[in-house]
Short mmCIF file of C-alpha atoms and ligand atoms in Angstrom, two decimals:
data_model
loop_
_atom_site.label_atom_id
_atom_site.label_comp_id
_atom_site.label_asym_id
_atom_site.label_seq_id
_atom_site.Cartn_x
_atom_site.Cartn_y
_atom_site.Cartn_z
CA MET O 452 54.67 -78.43 -40.44
CA ILE O 453 55.74 -75.11 -40.20
CA LEU O 454 56.98 -73.57 -36.83
CA ILE O 455 57.07 -69.74 -36.71
CA GLN O 456 58.92 -68.52 -33.74
CA ASN O 457 58.88 -65.25 -31.49
CA ILE O 458 56.67 -63.13 -33.97
CA GLU O 459 54.70 -60.05 -32.66
CA THR O 460 51.24 -60.96 -33.64
CA TYR O 461 47.83 -59.30 -34.64
CA ALA O 462 45.01 -61.73 -34.80
CA PRO O 463 43.87 -58.95 -35.85
CA THR O 464 43.76 -58.00 -32.06
CA PRO O 465 47.47 -57.30 -30.77
CA MET O 466 48.73 -60.49 -28.94
CA GLY O 467 52.28 -59.64 -28.50
CA ARG O 468 54.99 -62.20 -29.33
CA GLN O 469 53.91 -65.72 -30.01
CA ASP O 470 54.87 -68.94 -31.56
CA PHE O 471 52.82 -70.58 -34.23
CA LEU O 472 52.61 -74.37 -35.17
CA LEU O 473 51.02 -75.07 -38.31
CA MET O 474 50.04 -78.55 -39.17
CA GLY O 475 48.27 -79.47 -42.62
CA GLU O 476 45.86 -76.89 -43.21
CA ARG O 477 45.42 -75.58 -39.71
CA ILE O 478 47.01 -73.55 -36.84
CA ALA O 479 47.69 -76.39 -34.59
CA HIS O 480 49.02 -74.23 -31.65
CA LEU O 481 49.23 -70.42 -31.27
CA GLY O 482 51.09 -69.63 -28.03
CA PRO O 483 54.35 -70.21 -26.46
CA LEU O 484 56.17 -73.28 -27.78
CA PRO O 485 59.69 -74.96 -26.55
CA SER O 486 62.26 -75.28 -29.26
CA VAL O 487 61.71 -78.57 -31.07
CA ASN O 488 63.60 -80.30 -33.63
CA LEU O 489 61.72 -82.55 -35.93
CA PRO O 490 62.40 -83.87 -39.50
CA ASP O 491 60.33 -81.95 -42.02
CA LEU O 492 59.80 -78.99 -39.72
CA GLU O 493 60.39 -75.66 -41.64
CA VAL O 494 61.16 -73.16 -38.94
CA ILE O 495 60.76 -69.29 -39.58
CA ASP O 496 62.67 -66.82 -37.25
CA GLY O 497 59.77 -64.14 -36.64
CA ARG O 498 62.20 -61.38 -35.39
CA GLY O 499 61.64 -58.21 -37.16
CA LEU O 500 58.58 -59.54 -38.60
CA LEU O 501 54.45 -59.31 -37.86
CA ALA O 502 52.17 -62.07 -38.12
CA LEU O 503 48.80 -60.92 -39.68
CA PRO O 504 45.64 -62.94 -40.88
CA GLY O 505 45.86 -63.64 -44.58
CA LEU O 506 43.77 -60.97 -46.18
CA ILE O 507 40.02 -61.68 -47.58
CA ASP O 508 39.09 -60.21 -50.65
CA GLY O 509 35.47 -60.27 -51.15
CA HIS O 510 35.07 -58.98 -54.59
CA VAL O 511 37.39 -60.16 -57.45
CA HIS O 512 36.63 -60.71 -61.08
CA ILE O 513 38.64 -64.03 -61.14
CA LEU O 514 37.45 -64.77 -64.66
CA GLY O 515 37.92 -61.31 -66.06
CA ALA O 516 35.13 -58.73 -66.60
CA GLY O 517 34.70 -55.38 -68.65
CA GLY O 518 33.75 -55.17 -72.07
CA GLU O 519 32.03 -51.88 -71.76
CA GLY O 520 34.21 -50.19 -74.56
CA GLY O 521 33.72 -53.47 -77.02
CA PHE O 522 35.21 -56.76 -77.09
CA ALA O 523 38.81 -55.58 -76.90
CA SER O 524 38.09 -54.09 -73.46
CA ARG O 525 37.26 -57.33 -71.92
CA THR O 526 39.69 -57.54 -69.02
CA PRO O 527 42.07 -60.85 -68.54
CA GLU O 528 41.64 -63.71 -66.03
CA LEU O 529 43.12 -63.57 -62.74
CA MET O 530 46.36 -65.52 -62.15
CA LEU O 531 47.69 -66.92 -58.94
CA SER O 532 50.79 -64.81 -58.45
CA GLU O 533 48.49 -61.58 -58.22
CA VAL O 534 46.67 -63.24 -55.46
CA ILE O 535 49.80 -64.22 -53.29
CA GLN O 536 51.42 -60.76 -54.28
CA ALA O 537 48.45 -59.05 -52.76
CA GLY O 538 48.71 -61.15 -49.44
CA VAL O 539 45.27 -62.52 -50.12
CA THR O 540 44.52 -66.12 -48.95
CA THR O 541 40.70 -66.21 -49.42
CA LEU O 542 38.62 -64.56 -52.19
CA VAL O 543 35.24 -64.30 -53.38
CA GLY O 544 34.88 -64.24 -57.33
CA CYS O 545 31.89 -62.54 -59.25
CA LEU O 546 30.79 -61.58 -62.55
CA GLY O 547 30.31 -58.04 -63.57
CA THR O 548 28.48 -56.01 -66.38
CA ASP O 549 28.77 -59.01 -68.83
CA GLY O 550 26.72 -62.05 -67.65
CA ILE O 551 26.60 -63.20 -71.28
CA THR O 552 30.04 -64.01 -72.61
CA ARG O 553 31.30 -64.53 -68.77
CA SER O 554 29.35 -67.51 -67.58
CA LEU O 555 28.82 -68.72 -63.79
CA ALA O 556 29.87 -72.05 -64.93
CA GLY O 557 33.17 -70.58 -65.94
CA LEU O 558 33.34 -68.45 -62.69
CA LEU O 559 32.78 -71.64 -60.54
CA ALA O 560 35.56 -73.53 -62.54
CA LYS O 561 37.95 -70.62 -62.29
CA ALA O 562 37.17 -70.58 -58.40
CA ARG O 563 37.92 -74.40 -58.26
CA GLY O 564 40.98 -73.98 -60.25
CA LEU O 565 42.50 -71.23 -57.78
CA GLU O 566 41.48 -73.59 -55.10
CA GLU O 567 43.44 -76.33 -56.47
CA GLU O 568 46.48 -74.03 -56.75
CA GLY O 569 46.27 -73.39 -52.99
CA ILE O 570 44.09 -70.58 -52.01
CA SER O 571 40.34 -70.57 -50.69
CA THR O 572 37.74 -69.24 -52.82
CA TRP O 573 33.88 -68.69 -52.99
CA ILE O 574 31.69 -67.10 -55.64
CA TYR O 575 28.53 -64.92 -56.06
CA THR O 576 25.85 -66.12 -58.36
CA GLY O 577 24.41 -63.56 -60.65
CA SER O 578 25.96 -60.48 -62.38
CA TYR O 579 24.98 -56.76 -62.95
CA GLY O 580 21.48 -57.45 -64.64
CA LEU O 581 18.15 -58.79 -63.71
CA PRO O 582 16.73 -61.52 -64.30
CA ILE O 583 19.87 -63.00 -62.60
CA VAL O 584 21.65 -65.49 -64.29
CA ASN O 585 22.04 -68.74 -62.30
CA LEU O 586 23.18 -72.36 -62.34
CA THR O 587 20.48 -74.37 -61.19
CA GLY O 588 17.21 -72.41 -61.74
CA GLY O 589 17.57 -69.48 -59.24
CA VAL O 590 19.59 -67.78 -56.67
CA GLU O 591 17.94 -69.69 -53.77
CA SER O 592 18.73 -73.14 -55.31
CA ASP O 593 22.39 -71.97 -56.36
CA LEU O 594 22.94 -71.33 -52.65
CA LEU O 595 21.46 -74.70 -51.68
CA ILE O 596 23.06 -76.94 -54.13
CA ILE O 597 26.52 -75.21 -54.81
CA ASP O 598 29.00 -75.07 -51.68
CA LYS O 599 30.92 -72.15 -53.22
CA VAL O 600 27.91 -69.87 -53.64
CA LEU O 601 27.68 -67.45 -50.89
CA GLY O 602 25.10 -64.96 -52.20
CA VAL O 603 24.16 -62.95 -55.13
CA GLY O 604 26.25 -60.20 -56.94
CA GLU O 605 27.36 -57.71 -57.85
CA VAL O 606 23.87 -56.71 -58.87
CA ALA O 607 24.05 -53.02 -60.13
CA ILE O 608 21.77 -50.19 -58.95
CA SER O 609 21.91 -46.55 -59.56
CA ASP O 610 24.19 -46.99 -62.45
CA HIS O 611 23.67 -46.50 -66.34
CA ARG O 612 24.86 -50.15 -66.78
CA SER O 613 22.28 -51.61 -64.70
CA SER O 614 19.33 -53.50 -65.94
CA GLN O 615 17.16 -50.55 -64.10
CA PRO O 616 15.37 -53.26 -62.10
CA THR O 617 12.16 -52.25 -60.18
CA HIS O 618 11.65 -52.32 -56.73
CA GLU O 619 9.47 -55.25 -57.03
CA ASP O 620 12.37 -57.17 -58.71
CA LEU O 621 15.08 -56.27 -56.06
CA CYS O 622 12.57 -57.19 -53.10
CA ARG O 623 11.98 -60.67 -54.62
CA LEU O 624 15.69 -61.30 -55.28
CA ALA O 625 16.51 -60.18 -51.67
CA GLY O 626 13.85 -62.48 -50.27
CA GLU O 627 15.21 -65.26 -52.34
CA THR O 628 18.90 -64.75 -51.39
CA ARG O 629 17.87 -64.43 -47.63
CA ARG O 630 15.90 -67.75 -47.64
CA GLY O 631 18.73 -69.48 -49.74
CA GLY O 632 21.37 -68.26 -47.27
CA MET O 633 19.22 -69.55 -44.23
CA LEU O 634 18.46 -72.78 -45.64
CA SER O 635 22.10 -73.53 -46.72
CA GLY O 636 23.60 -72.09 -43.46
CA LYS O 637 25.68 -69.44 -45.61
CA ALA O 638 25.79 -65.72 -45.60
CA GLY O 639 23.20 -65.09 -48.36
CA LEU O 640 24.34 -61.66 -49.13
CA VAL O 641 22.98 -59.44 -51.75
CA HIS O 642 26.21 -57.77 -52.77
CA PHE O 643 24.85 -54.62 -54.54
CA HIS O 644 27.11 -52.58 -57.19
CA LEU O 645 26.56 -48.82 -56.62
CA GLY O 646 27.13 -46.73 -59.56
CA ASP O 647 27.36 -42.85 -60.02
CA GLY O 648 23.85 -42.36 -60.27
CA SER O 649 22.02 -39.69 -57.97
CA ARG O 650 19.71 -42.26 -56.69
CA GLY O 651 22.55 -43.74 -54.61
CA LEU O 652 21.45 -46.17 -51.86
CA ALA O 653 17.71 -45.13 -52.13
CA PRO O 654 16.63 -48.33 -53.91
CA LEU O 655 18.28 -50.38 -51.05
CA ARG O 656 16.62 -47.97 -48.42
CA ARG O 657 13.39 -48.63 -49.96
CA ILE O 658 13.75 -52.23 -49.70
CA LEU O 659 14.41 -51.95 -46.05
CA ASP O 660 11.60 -49.81 -45.39
CA GLU O 661 9.01 -51.88 -47.28
CA THR O 662 10.06 -55.54 -46.38
CA GLU O 663 11.34 -57.40 -43.32
CA ILE O 664 14.61 -58.28 -44.63
CA PRO O 665 17.32 -57.15 -42.25
CA MET O 666 20.14 -54.55 -43.05
CA SER O 667 22.78 -57.47 -42.34
CA GLN O 668 21.68 -59.04 -45.55
CA PHE O 669 23.00 -56.33 -47.58
CA LEU O 670 26.54 -55.44 -48.62
CA PRO O 671 26.66 -52.43 -51.01
CA THR O 672 30.10 -51.68 -52.77
CA HIS O 673 31.91 -48.91 -54.39
CA ILE O 674 30.62 -46.62 -51.60
CA ASN O 675 33.74 -44.36 -51.92
CA ARG O 676 33.19 -43.91 -55.50
CA ASN O 677 32.26 -40.28 -55.05
CA PRO O 678 32.08 -37.82 -51.95
CA GLU O 679 28.33 -37.78 -52.21
CA LEU O 680 27.96 -41.73 -51.97
CA LEU O 681 30.60 -41.84 -49.30
CA MET O 682 28.61 -39.36 -47.15
CA GLU O 683 25.50 -41.28 -47.57
CA GLY O 684 27.17 -44.62 -46.96
CA GLY O 685 28.32 -43.08 -43.77
CA SER O 686 24.72 -42.33 -42.65
CA TYR O 687 23.58 -45.76 -43.84
CA ALA O 688 26.34 -47.51 -41.87
CA ARG O 689 25.51 -45.45 -38.71
CA SER O 690 22.11 -46.68 -38.98
CA GLY O 691 23.31 -50.12 -38.84
CA GLY O 692 24.06 -51.00 -42.52
CA LEU O 693 27.33 -52.72 -43.88
CA VAL O 694 29.50 -50.88 -46.52
CA ASP O 695 32.23 -52.03 -48.62
CA LEU O 696 34.89 -49.62 -49.88
CA THR O 697 36.82 -50.33 -53.34
CA THR O 698 40.70 -50.26 -53.18
CA SER O 699 41.16 -50.19 -57.06
CA ALA O 700 40.91 -46.60 -58.45
CA PRO O 701 40.98 -45.11 -61.85
CA PRO O 702 44.21 -42.83 -62.31
CA PRO O 703 43.62 -39.21 -61.12
CA GLU O 704 44.15 -37.90 -64.63
CA SER O 705 40.96 -39.53 -65.71
CA GLY O 706 39.02 -37.08 -63.44
CA THR O 707 37.78 -39.72 -61.12
CA ARG O 708 36.12 -38.62 -57.94
CA GLN O 709 36.93 -41.54 -55.96
CA ILE O 710 38.25 -41.38 -52.53
CA ALA O 711 41.08 -43.61 -51.62
CA ALA O 712 39.88 -46.50 -49.61
CA SER O 713 42.18 -46.00 -46.59
CA ARG O 714 41.08 -42.42 -46.52
CA ALA O 715 37.39 -43.26 -46.86
CA TYR O 716 37.66 -45.72 -43.98
CA LYS O 717 39.19 -42.92 -41.96
CA GLN O 718 36.54 -40.53 -42.66
CA LEU O 719 33.83 -43.26 -41.68
CA LEU O 720 35.42 -44.01 -38.52
CA ASP O 721 35.91 -40.19 -37.61
CA GLY O 722 32.11 -39.70 -38.63
CA GLY O 723 31.22 -42.32 -35.88
CA VAL O 724 30.80 -45.55 -37.94
CA PRO O 725 31.67 -48.53 -35.93
CA ALA O 726 34.67 -50.55 -37.71
CA GLU O 727 32.87 -53.66 -37.72
CA ARG O 728 30.52 -52.48 -40.48
CA VAL O 729 33.21 -51.58 -42.96
CA THR O 730 34.96 -53.94 -45.39
CA MET O 731 37.26 -53.51 -48.30
CA THR O 732 37.58 -55.36 -51.64
CA SER O 733 40.02 -54.85 -54.41
CA ASP O 734 37.52 -55.21 -57.50
CA GLY O 735 40.67 -57.18 -58.95
CA GLN O 736 40.53 -57.64 -62.73
CA GLY O 737 37.35 -55.35 -62.86
CA SER O 738 37.25 -52.80 -65.73
CA LEU O 739 37.68 -49.12 -64.79
CA PRO O 740 36.08 -47.51 -67.66
CA GLU O 741 36.10 -43.96 -68.10
CA TYR O 742 33.46 -41.86 -69.71
CA ASP O 743 33.37 -38.13 -70.91
CA ALA O 744 30.97 -35.58 -69.65
CA GLY O 745 28.44 -37.01 -72.15
CA GLY O 746 28.59 -40.37 -70.98
CA VAL O 747 30.63 -41.46 -73.94
CA TYR O 748 33.14 -44.13 -73.29
CA SER O 749 36.70 -42.76 -73.36
CA GLY O 750 39.29 -45.50 -72.22
CA MET O 751 39.68 -48.53 -69.81
CA GLY O 752 41.79 -49.45 -67.01
CA VAL O 753 41.92 -52.67 -64.79
CA GLY O 754 41.58 -53.16 -61.06
CA ARG O 755 44.68 -54.76 -59.19
CA MET O 756 44.16 -57.17 -56.15
CA ARG O 757 47.34 -55.73 -54.68
CA SER O 758 45.49 -52.43 -54.11
CA LEU O 759 44.02 -54.22 -51.06
CA PHE O 760 47.18 -54.86 -49.46
CA GLU O 761 48.36 -51.08 -50.25
CA ALA O 762 44.91 -49.62 -48.70
CA PHE O 763 45.83 -51.59 -45.54
CA ARG O 764 49.28 -50.10 -45.41
CA GLU O 765 48.08 -46.79 -46.35
CA ALA O 766 45.58 -46.91 -43.50
CA VAL O 767 48.43 -47.36 -41.04
CA GLN O 768 51.11 -45.23 -42.74
CA SER O 769 49.18 -42.43 -44.05
CA GLU O 770 46.00 -42.42 -41.94
CA GLY O 771 47.58 -43.17 -38.56
CA LEU O 772 45.16 -46.00 -37.73
CA ASP O 773 46.46 -48.79 -35.53
CA LEU O 774 47.39 -52.07 -37.16
CA GLY O 775 44.51 -53.81 -35.73
CA THR O 776 42.07 -51.50 -36.80
CA ALA O 777 43.45 -51.10 -40.21
CA LEU O 778 43.27 -54.92 -40.59
CA LEU O 779 39.57 -55.14 -39.83
CA PRO O 780 38.08 -54.50 -43.15
CA CYS O 781 40.14 -57.15 -45.06
CA THR O 782 40.30 -59.87 -42.29
CA GLU O 783 37.90 -60.27 -39.37
CA ASN O 784 34.85 -58.06 -40.93
CA PRO O 785 34.54 -59.99 -44.26
CA ALA O 786 35.02 -63.47 -42.39
CA ARG O 787 32.16 -62.61 -39.99
CA ILE O 788 29.85 -60.93 -42.70
CA LEU O 789 30.40 -63.96 -45.26
CA LYS O 790 30.26 -66.45 -42.27
CA LEU O 791 33.45 -67.99 -43.00
CA GLY O 792 34.29 -69.36 -39.61
CA ARG O 793 37.88 -70.52 -39.80
CA LYS O 794 38.91 -67.47 -41.71
CA GLY O 795 40.04 -63.88 -40.80
CA ARG O 796 41.56 -64.39 -37.48
CA LEU O 797 44.56 -66.04 -36.11
CA ALA O 798 43.85 -68.74 -33.21
CA THR O 799 44.52 -72.25 -32.63
CA GLY O 800 42.25 -74.23 -34.70
CA GLN O 801 41.72 -71.77 -37.29
CA ASP O 802 42.97 -72.30 -41.09
CA ALA O 803 46.60 -71.57 -41.59
CA ASP O 804 46.12 -68.70 -43.51
CA LEU O 805 48.63 -66.03 -42.64
CA ILE O 806 50.85 -63.34 -44.04
CA LEU O 807 54.28 -62.11 -42.24
CA VAL O 808 55.34 -58.43 -43.05
CA GLU O 809 58.33 -56.49 -42.09
CA ARG O 810 57.73 -54.60 -38.76
CA ASP O 811 58.99 -51.36 -39.87
CA THR O 812 57.75 -51.13 -43.55
CA LEU O 813 54.91 -53.31 -43.42
CA ALA O 814 56.37 -54.77 -46.89
CA LEU O 815 54.91 -58.20 -47.54
CA HIS O 816 57.53 -61.05 -46.71
CA THR O 817 55.84 -64.54 -46.44
CA VAL O 818 52.48 -65.79 -47.56
CA ILE O 819 51.10 -69.08 -46.01
CA ALA O 820 47.73 -70.35 -47.30
CA LYS O 821 45.87 -73.54 -45.96
CA GLY O 822 49.58 -74.25 -44.34
CA ARG O 823 51.28 -74.07 -47.72
CA LEU O 824 54.11 -71.58 -48.10
CA LEU O 825 53.24 -69.45 -51.23
CA MET O 826 55.65 -66.62 -50.64
CA SER O 827 58.98 -66.60 -48.73
CA LYS O 828 61.22 -63.55 -48.29
CA GLY O 829 59.37 -61.65 -50.70
CA GLU O 830 59.84 -64.25 -53.33
CA LEU O 831 57.02 -66.22 -54.88
CA LYS O 832 57.24 -70.16 -53.95
CA ALA O 833 54.10 -71.13 -56.09
CA ARG O 834 52.74 -70.00 -59.35
CA GLY O 835 49.48 -70.42 -61.36
CA THR O 836 49.43 -73.61 -63.92
CA PHE O 837 50.22 -71.28 -66.70
CA GLU O 838 52.88 -69.00 -65.07
CA ARG O 839 55.87 -71.27 -65.06
CA GLY O 840 59.32 -69.87 -65.44
ZN1 ZN K 1731 31.08 -53.18 -59.53
#
């Protein structure tokens, strides 16, 4: 049991000063509590701190990804400490460009391993290409048979690395995913990876124009990868669509045209996009391949989960957003869009996933996932199985 006393709380809605009693994996009580003295009760003094929902990162290459520069450019697997230091308590793992040497069975095993180590995990079935790699015969049956599967992704469109899927292929995939989601009571999202290609969101718009599948079934990502796509994403979101911003970015010297996620979020809000339609994800452990003007591979970076927390902080400190608004894309919005009912909001009965940050600097102070203390006073209290010492 953990008692957190007298802490300014953003649920993400501002709630003023509150007390929290965490029992097992849940928030047993959120509200004023008398001082109690119980054995085995860990008491945290909340003065000078803020309580926020643990962050949700909906796009992480937990098994590693990449490989676009040959085998030596395959990126490493995720370790638990990187999740904790990002203030993330829930993530969704996915494959990327490589759906051959990275398998869905491996992805599922890695997600289960991270869950055993203390956080909450789900996965997308599929990878960049079509025909879709899957575990049980198709996307629809993966959704129905495997609890951890929430949808399909990241499926690449408008990218030279995509399988150049036809319109008919994409419609069929979206239909299967919607059906699987409905039958399993899950989100059934199609998570599209957008490349730098000039077609942008056109393949997605055509699916919406020519089928009955609603916009809420699609979550296109990397919308901030260049100014043109961000502008197109803004009009897509104003017309009712959901958009995901990527917080990991190639270094500026690589000539990237990516807009920082915090800045892109502010631009979308200023352009009239409702905050509920925007999510942010880290693309952690993903490759950040760089190409020269002729499309020839020239170097590789790796996405970091910590960039998600940094984007939240920059949204407050550099873009001037209020804390509640800055939190939405990495807490309440992904929980609602991914249909994770007990995640993303602080309330009695919700999962005990929360982070405490310093009020003045927003530095990460404490991480609690499913009621377990994973970081305290900035120090790791848990590590992955192979991170001892
Ligand atoms: Zn991607």
